[in-house]
Amino acid sequence: MSARALRATFAMRPVTLPGRLFDAGALAELRAAVDLDPAHVLTEYDSPAAREALAATDVLIAGWDAPVLTPGHARLAPRLRAIVYAGGVAAGCVADPAALAARGVVAANVRAANAIPVAEYTLAMILLANKRAFEAERLHRERRGPLDRERELTDAGNYRRTVGIVGASCTGRAVIRLLRPFDLRLMCYSPELTEPMAAGLGVERATLDEVMRRGDVVSLHQPLTAQTAGQIDARRLALLRDGATLVNTARGGVVDHAALLAELRTGRVSAVLDVTDPEPLPVDSELWDLPNVRLTPHIAGSMGGELLRLGAAVAAEVGRFAAGRPFANPEELA
């Protein structure tokens, strides 16, 4: 089968999403590699038209909120050979990933591209937290006048501060790379992190308790699993030093929010939360009103013009597959 014979189909919601992911250059790259109708976007797999499209699909280009490919739907796609996902986990849009893997279907995702804006957001929040920018802004607004920086913000600044990273994930590693040029002490906890890996990253390998205890800022980048759900619990939150800031761009569920709220009420620590549990927070949650909490609505990941980076990464992966080359960012479905 030639590269030109490969048929690709978009599967994502809303139908306008491909227009936000793929600019003219990325679409041209896709259409040079595969047969693709950019105007045809599957938002379900059960209509006659959707079933006809599945039957002819070799490469499924999926995005968030894509319909889930059930075993029944997979049987309707005998030619399916690859899934390229414009996000972090392609298996999330498949009901039985192992069955597809057994068929020889391969997958790729573009989490590395999405890690870039998350890391940039995290870098900004770490530097601002250490600078005490949020506290200074609040006091400035309340007083509508000057602050005595040397008396009131004596611990401000990034020079020789300690930043703890929890999770040497794709995003965690991207954050570490961005932090390297600054005069910061970097430490990291991750179950798979070895001493040689830590040396390569330029961080001190530490236990989770050590990271929580020593970090002026602790930034969370672990996946949400059965092992990490509620991992940042009351005991570990109590380890945070006075004045420390917890930054969460991972998943809200890795933190025990009741314990976090109790700790934040004391005023001794602060938090920057781009993700919460639940998400969004209830309208009456106390977290909305605490002066030592910064809440953003899950904006760290790709948004706006940053989506085009994801589209470019997807197009590159499809091009590799069509040319018979391995994916740059493969995902194991089994």
Short mmCIF file of C-alpha atoms in Angstrom, two decimals, residues 1-232:
data_model
loop_
_atom_site.label_atom_id
_atom_site.label_comp_id
_atom_site.label_asym_id
_atom_site.label_seq_id
_atom_site.Cartn_x
_atom_site.Cartn_y
_atom_site.Cartn_z
CA MET A 1 0.00 0.00 0.00
CA SER A 2 1.47 3.35 -1.02
CA ALA A 3 1.52 6.35 1.27
CA ARG A 4 -1.02 8.09 -0.95
CA ALA A 5 -3.45 5.19 -0.49
CA LEU A 6 -3.65 5.74 3.26
CA ARG A 7 -6.96 7.25 4.29
CA ALA A 8 -7.07 9.45 7.39
CA THR A 9 -10.17 10.65 9.22
CA PHE A 10 -10.66 13.29 11.90
CA ALA A 11 -12.54 12.19 15.05
CA MET A 12 -13.04 14.93 17.64
CA ARG A 13 -15.54 17.38 19.08
CA PRO A 14 -16.61 20.01 18.31
CA VAL A 15 -16.50 19.77 14.54
CA THR A 16 -14.69 23.12 14.48
CA LEU A 17 -11.73 21.77 16.47
CA PRO A 18 -9.61 20.76 13.44
CA GLY A 19 -9.79 24.37 12.26
CA ARG A 20 -8.22 25.46 15.55
CA LEU A 21 -5.56 22.73 15.53
CA PHE A 22 -4.36 22.77 11.95
CA ASP A 23 -3.27 25.84 10.02
CA ALA A 24 -2.84 25.84 6.26
CA GLY A 25 0.71 24.51 6.49
CA ALA A 26 -0.21 21.59 8.77
CA LEU A 27 -3.20 20.69 6.59
CA ALA A 28 -1.00 20.75 3.50
CA GLU A 29 1.47 18.45 5.25
CA LEU A 30 -1.32 16.06 6.18
CA ARG A 31 -2.81 16.00 2.71
CA ALA A 32 0.63 15.40 1.19
CA ALA A 33 0.94 12.27 3.33
CA VAL A 34 -2.59 10.85 3.39
CA ASP A 35 -5.96 11.07 1.73
CA LEU A 36 -7.94 13.39 4.01
CA ASP A 37 -11.11 15.43 3.77
CA PRO A 38 -10.61 18.21 6.37
CA ALA A 39 -14.31 19.04 6.31
CA HIS A 40 -15.31 15.53 7.35
CA VAL A 41 -15.07 15.24 11.15
CA LEU A 42 -16.53 12.27 13.00
CA THR A 43 -18.29 13.20 16.22
CA GLU A 44 -19.93 9.76 16.53
CA TYR A 45 -19.46 6.32 15.00
CA ASP A 46 -23.03 5.03 14.71
CA SER A 47 -24.58 6.84 11.76
CA PRO A 48 -24.38 5.24 8.29
CA ALA A 49 -22.03 8.01 7.13
CA ALA A 50 -19.74 7.52 10.14
CA ARG A 51 -19.66 3.74 9.64
CA GLU A 52 -18.79 4.22 5.98
CA ALA A 53 -15.93 6.55 6.95
CA LEU A 54 -14.63 4.11 9.58
CA ALA A 55 -14.59 1.28 7.06
CA ALA A 56 -12.23 3.26 4.83
CA THR A 57 -9.98 4.67 7.60
CA ASP A 58 -6.34 3.67 7.94
CA VAL A 59 -5.30 6.49 10.29
CA LEU A 60 -7.64 7.97 12.88
CA ILE A 61 -6.64 11.51 13.84
CA ALA A 62 -8.39 12.00 17.16
CA GLY A 63 -8.73 14.98 19.45
CA TRP A 64 -10.20 15.62 22.88
CA ASP A 65 -13.80 14.65 23.36
CA ALA A 66 -13.46 12.21 20.47
CA PRO A 67 -16.14 9.51 20.45
CA VAL A 68 -14.93 6.34 22.16
CA LEU A 69 -14.00 3.58 19.75
CA THR A 70 -15.75 0.51 21.18
CA PRO A 71 -14.92 -3.08 20.13
CA GLY A 72 -18.00 -2.98 17.94
CA HIS A 73 -16.83 0.20 16.25
CA ALA A 74 -13.33 -1.25 15.86
CA ARG A 75 -14.79 -4.18 13.93
CA LEU A 76 -16.24 -1.64 11.53
CA ALA A 77 -12.72 -0.34 10.85
CA PRO A 78 -10.82 -3.34 9.40
CA ARG A 79 -8.23 -1.09 7.73
CA LEU A 80 -7.37 0.86 10.88
CA ARG A 81 -3.61 0.82 11.40
CA ALA A 82 -2.84 3.88 13.52
CA ILE A 83 -4.34 6.40 15.92
CA VAL A 84 -2.67 9.78 16.29
CA TYR A 85 -4.06 11.75 19.21
CA ALA A 86 -3.87 15.53 19.54
CA GLY A 87 -3.40 15.27 23.30
CA GLY A 88 -1.77 13.20 26.01
CA VAL A 89 -3.26 9.69 25.93
CA ALA A 90 -4.60 8.12 22.74
CA ALA A 91 -5.90 5.11 24.68
CA GLY A 92 -8.44 7.39 26.34
CA CYS A 93 -10.57 7.40 23.19
CA VAL A 94 -10.50 3.60 22.84
CA ALA A 95 -12.62 1.22 24.92
CA ASP A 96 -10.25 -1.76 24.53
CA PRO A 97 -6.73 -0.55 23.68
CA ALA A 98 -5.17 -3.99 24.15
CA ALA A 99 -7.46 -5.53 21.54
CA LEU A 100 -6.41 -2.90 19.02
CA ALA A 101 -2.77 -3.46 19.86
CA ALA A 102 -3.26 -7.18 19.28
CA ARG A 103 -4.51 -6.28 15.81
CA GLY A 104 -1.30 -4.41 15.15
CA VAL A 105 -2.76 -0.91 15.54
CA VAL A 106 -0.15 1.57 16.71
CA ALA A 107 -0.63 4.94 18.38
CA ALA A 108 1.06 8.24 19.00
CA ASN A 109 0.23 11.29 21.06
CA VAL A 110 1.57 14.83 21.21
CA ARG A 111 1.96 15.20 24.97
CA ALA A 112 5.49 16.52 24.47
CA ALA A 113 4.09 19.46 22.49
CA ASN A 114 1.40 20.10 25.10
CA ALA A 115 4.01 19.97 27.88
CA ILE A 116 5.58 23.17 26.54
CA PRO A 117 2.83 25.64 27.54
CA VAL A 118 2.25 23.80 30.84
CA ALA A 119 5.94 24.16 31.63
CA GLU A 120 5.88 27.84 30.64
CA TYR A 121 2.90 28.51 32.89
CA THR A 122 4.60 26.65 35.74
CA LEU A 123 7.85 28.55 35.30
CA ALA A 124 6.00 31.84 35.47
CA MET A 125 4.11 30.85 38.61
CA ILE A 126 7.24 29.57 40.36
CA LEU A 127 9.16 32.76 39.68
CA LEU A 128 6.24 34.99 40.71
CA ALA A 129 5.57 32.96 43.85
CA ASN A 130 9.17 33.23 45.00
CA LYS A 131 9.15 36.94 44.17
CA ARG A 132 6.09 37.27 46.43
CA ALA A 133 4.39 39.01 43.52
CA PHE A 134 0.92 37.75 44.42
CA GLU A 135 1.18 38.88 48.03
CA ALA A 136 2.64 42.24 46.99
CA GLU A 137 -0.14 42.78 44.46
CA ARG A 138 -2.80 42.01 47.07
CA LEU A 139 -1.31 44.38 49.63
CA HIS A 140 -0.84 47.07 46.99
CA ARG A 141 -4.51 46.87 46.02
CA GLU A 142 -5.69 46.87 49.62
CA ARG A 143 -3.63 49.90 50.58
CA ARG A 144 -3.60 51.69 47.25
CA GLY A 145 -0.21 52.87 48.28
CA PRO A 146 3.44 51.82 48.68
CA LEU A 147 4.89 48.81 50.50
CA ASP A 148 8.04 48.70 52.56
CA ARG A 149 9.57 45.86 50.54
CA GLU A 150 12.59 45.37 52.80
CA ARG A 151 10.43 45.12 55.93
CA GLU A 152 7.28 43.41 54.67
CA LEU A 153 8.62 41.09 51.97
CA THR A 154 11.96 40.12 53.42
CA ASP A 155 11.91 36.58 51.98
CA ALA A 156 11.09 37.63 48.40
CA GLY A 157 13.23 36.65 45.44
CA ASN A 158 14.43 33.65 43.47
CA TYR A 159 18.12 33.72 44.31
CA ARG A 160 19.11 30.38 45.89
CA ARG A 161 15.54 29.36 46.54
CA THR A 162 14.62 25.67 46.42
CA VAL A 163 12.09 24.35 43.92
CA GLY A 164 10.75 20.83 44.36
CA ILE A 165 9.32 18.95 41.40
CA VAL A 166 7.00 16.01 42.03
CA GLY A 167 6.94 13.74 38.99
CA ALA A 168 9.64 13.47 36.31
CA SER A 169 6.92 13.24 33.69
CA CYS A 170 7.19 14.78 30.26
CA THR A 171 5.92 18.05 31.74
CA GLY A 172 8.01 17.73 34.89
CA ARG A 173 11.16 17.35 32.81
CA ALA A 174 10.16 20.32 30.64
CA VAL A 175 9.76 22.46 33.77
CA ILE A 176 13.19 21.40 35.01
CA ARG A 177 14.77 22.40 31.69
CA LEU A 178 13.17 25.85 31.87
CA LEU A 179 14.34 26.33 35.47
CA ARG A 180 17.98 25.52 34.78
CA PRO A 181 19.14 29.05 33.84
CA PHE A 182 17.99 30.49 37.16
CA ASP A 183 19.91 30.59 40.45
CA LEU A 184 17.67 27.97 42.03
CA ARG A 185 18.24 24.70 43.82
CA LEU A 186 16.26 22.00 42.01
CA MET A 187 15.13 18.75 43.59
CA CYS A 188 12.82 16.08 42.25
CA TYR A 189 10.84 13.10 43.46
CA SER A 190 9.62 10.51 41.00
CA PRO A 191 9.37 6.74 41.57
CA GLU A 192 11.31 5.91 38.42
CA LEU A 193 14.00 8.57 38.92
CA THR A 194 17.47 7.07 39.36
CA GLU A 195 20.64 8.88 40.38
CA PRO A 196 22.01 8.86 36.80
CA MET A 197 18.69 10.22 35.52
CA ALA A 198 18.69 12.94 38.16
CA ALA A 199 22.25 13.88 37.28
CA GLY A 200 21.28 14.12 33.63
CA LEU A 201 18.39 16.41 34.50
CA GLY A 202 20.56 18.50 36.81
CA VAL A 203 18.40 17.94 39.88
CA GLU A 204 18.86 16.48 43.32
CA ARG A 205 17.02 13.18 43.72
CA ALA A 206 14.88 13.23 46.84
CA THR A 207 12.00 11.50 48.55
CA LEU A 208 8.53 12.98 48.34
CA ASP A 209 8.68 13.99 51.99
CA GLU A 210 12.02 15.73 51.42
CA VAL A 211 10.63 17.67 48.47
CA MET A 212 7.60 18.75 50.50
CA ARG A 213 9.72 19.72 53.49
CA ARG A 214 12.47 21.65 51.71
CA GLY A 215 10.80 23.30 48.73
CA ASP A 216 10.10 27.01 48.75
CA VAL A 217 7.84 26.11 45.85
CA VAL A 218 6.60 22.57 45.23
CA SER A 219 5.24 21.92 41.75
CA LEU A 220 3.13 18.84 40.99
CA HIS A 221 3.52 16.93 37.72
CA GLN A 222 2.60 13.33 38.55
CA PRO A 223 -0.15 11.48 36.65
CA LEU A 224 -3.41 10.69 38.42
CA THR A 225 -3.39 6.97 39.15
CA ALA A 226 -4.61 4.68 41.91
CA GLN A 227 -1.22 5.20 43.55
CA THR A 228 -1.15 9.00 43.31
CA ALA A 229 -4.79 9.81 44.11
CA GLY A 230 -4.70 11.93 47.27
CA GLN A 231 -0.92 11.51 47.42
CA ILE A 232 -0.46 15.07 48.67
#
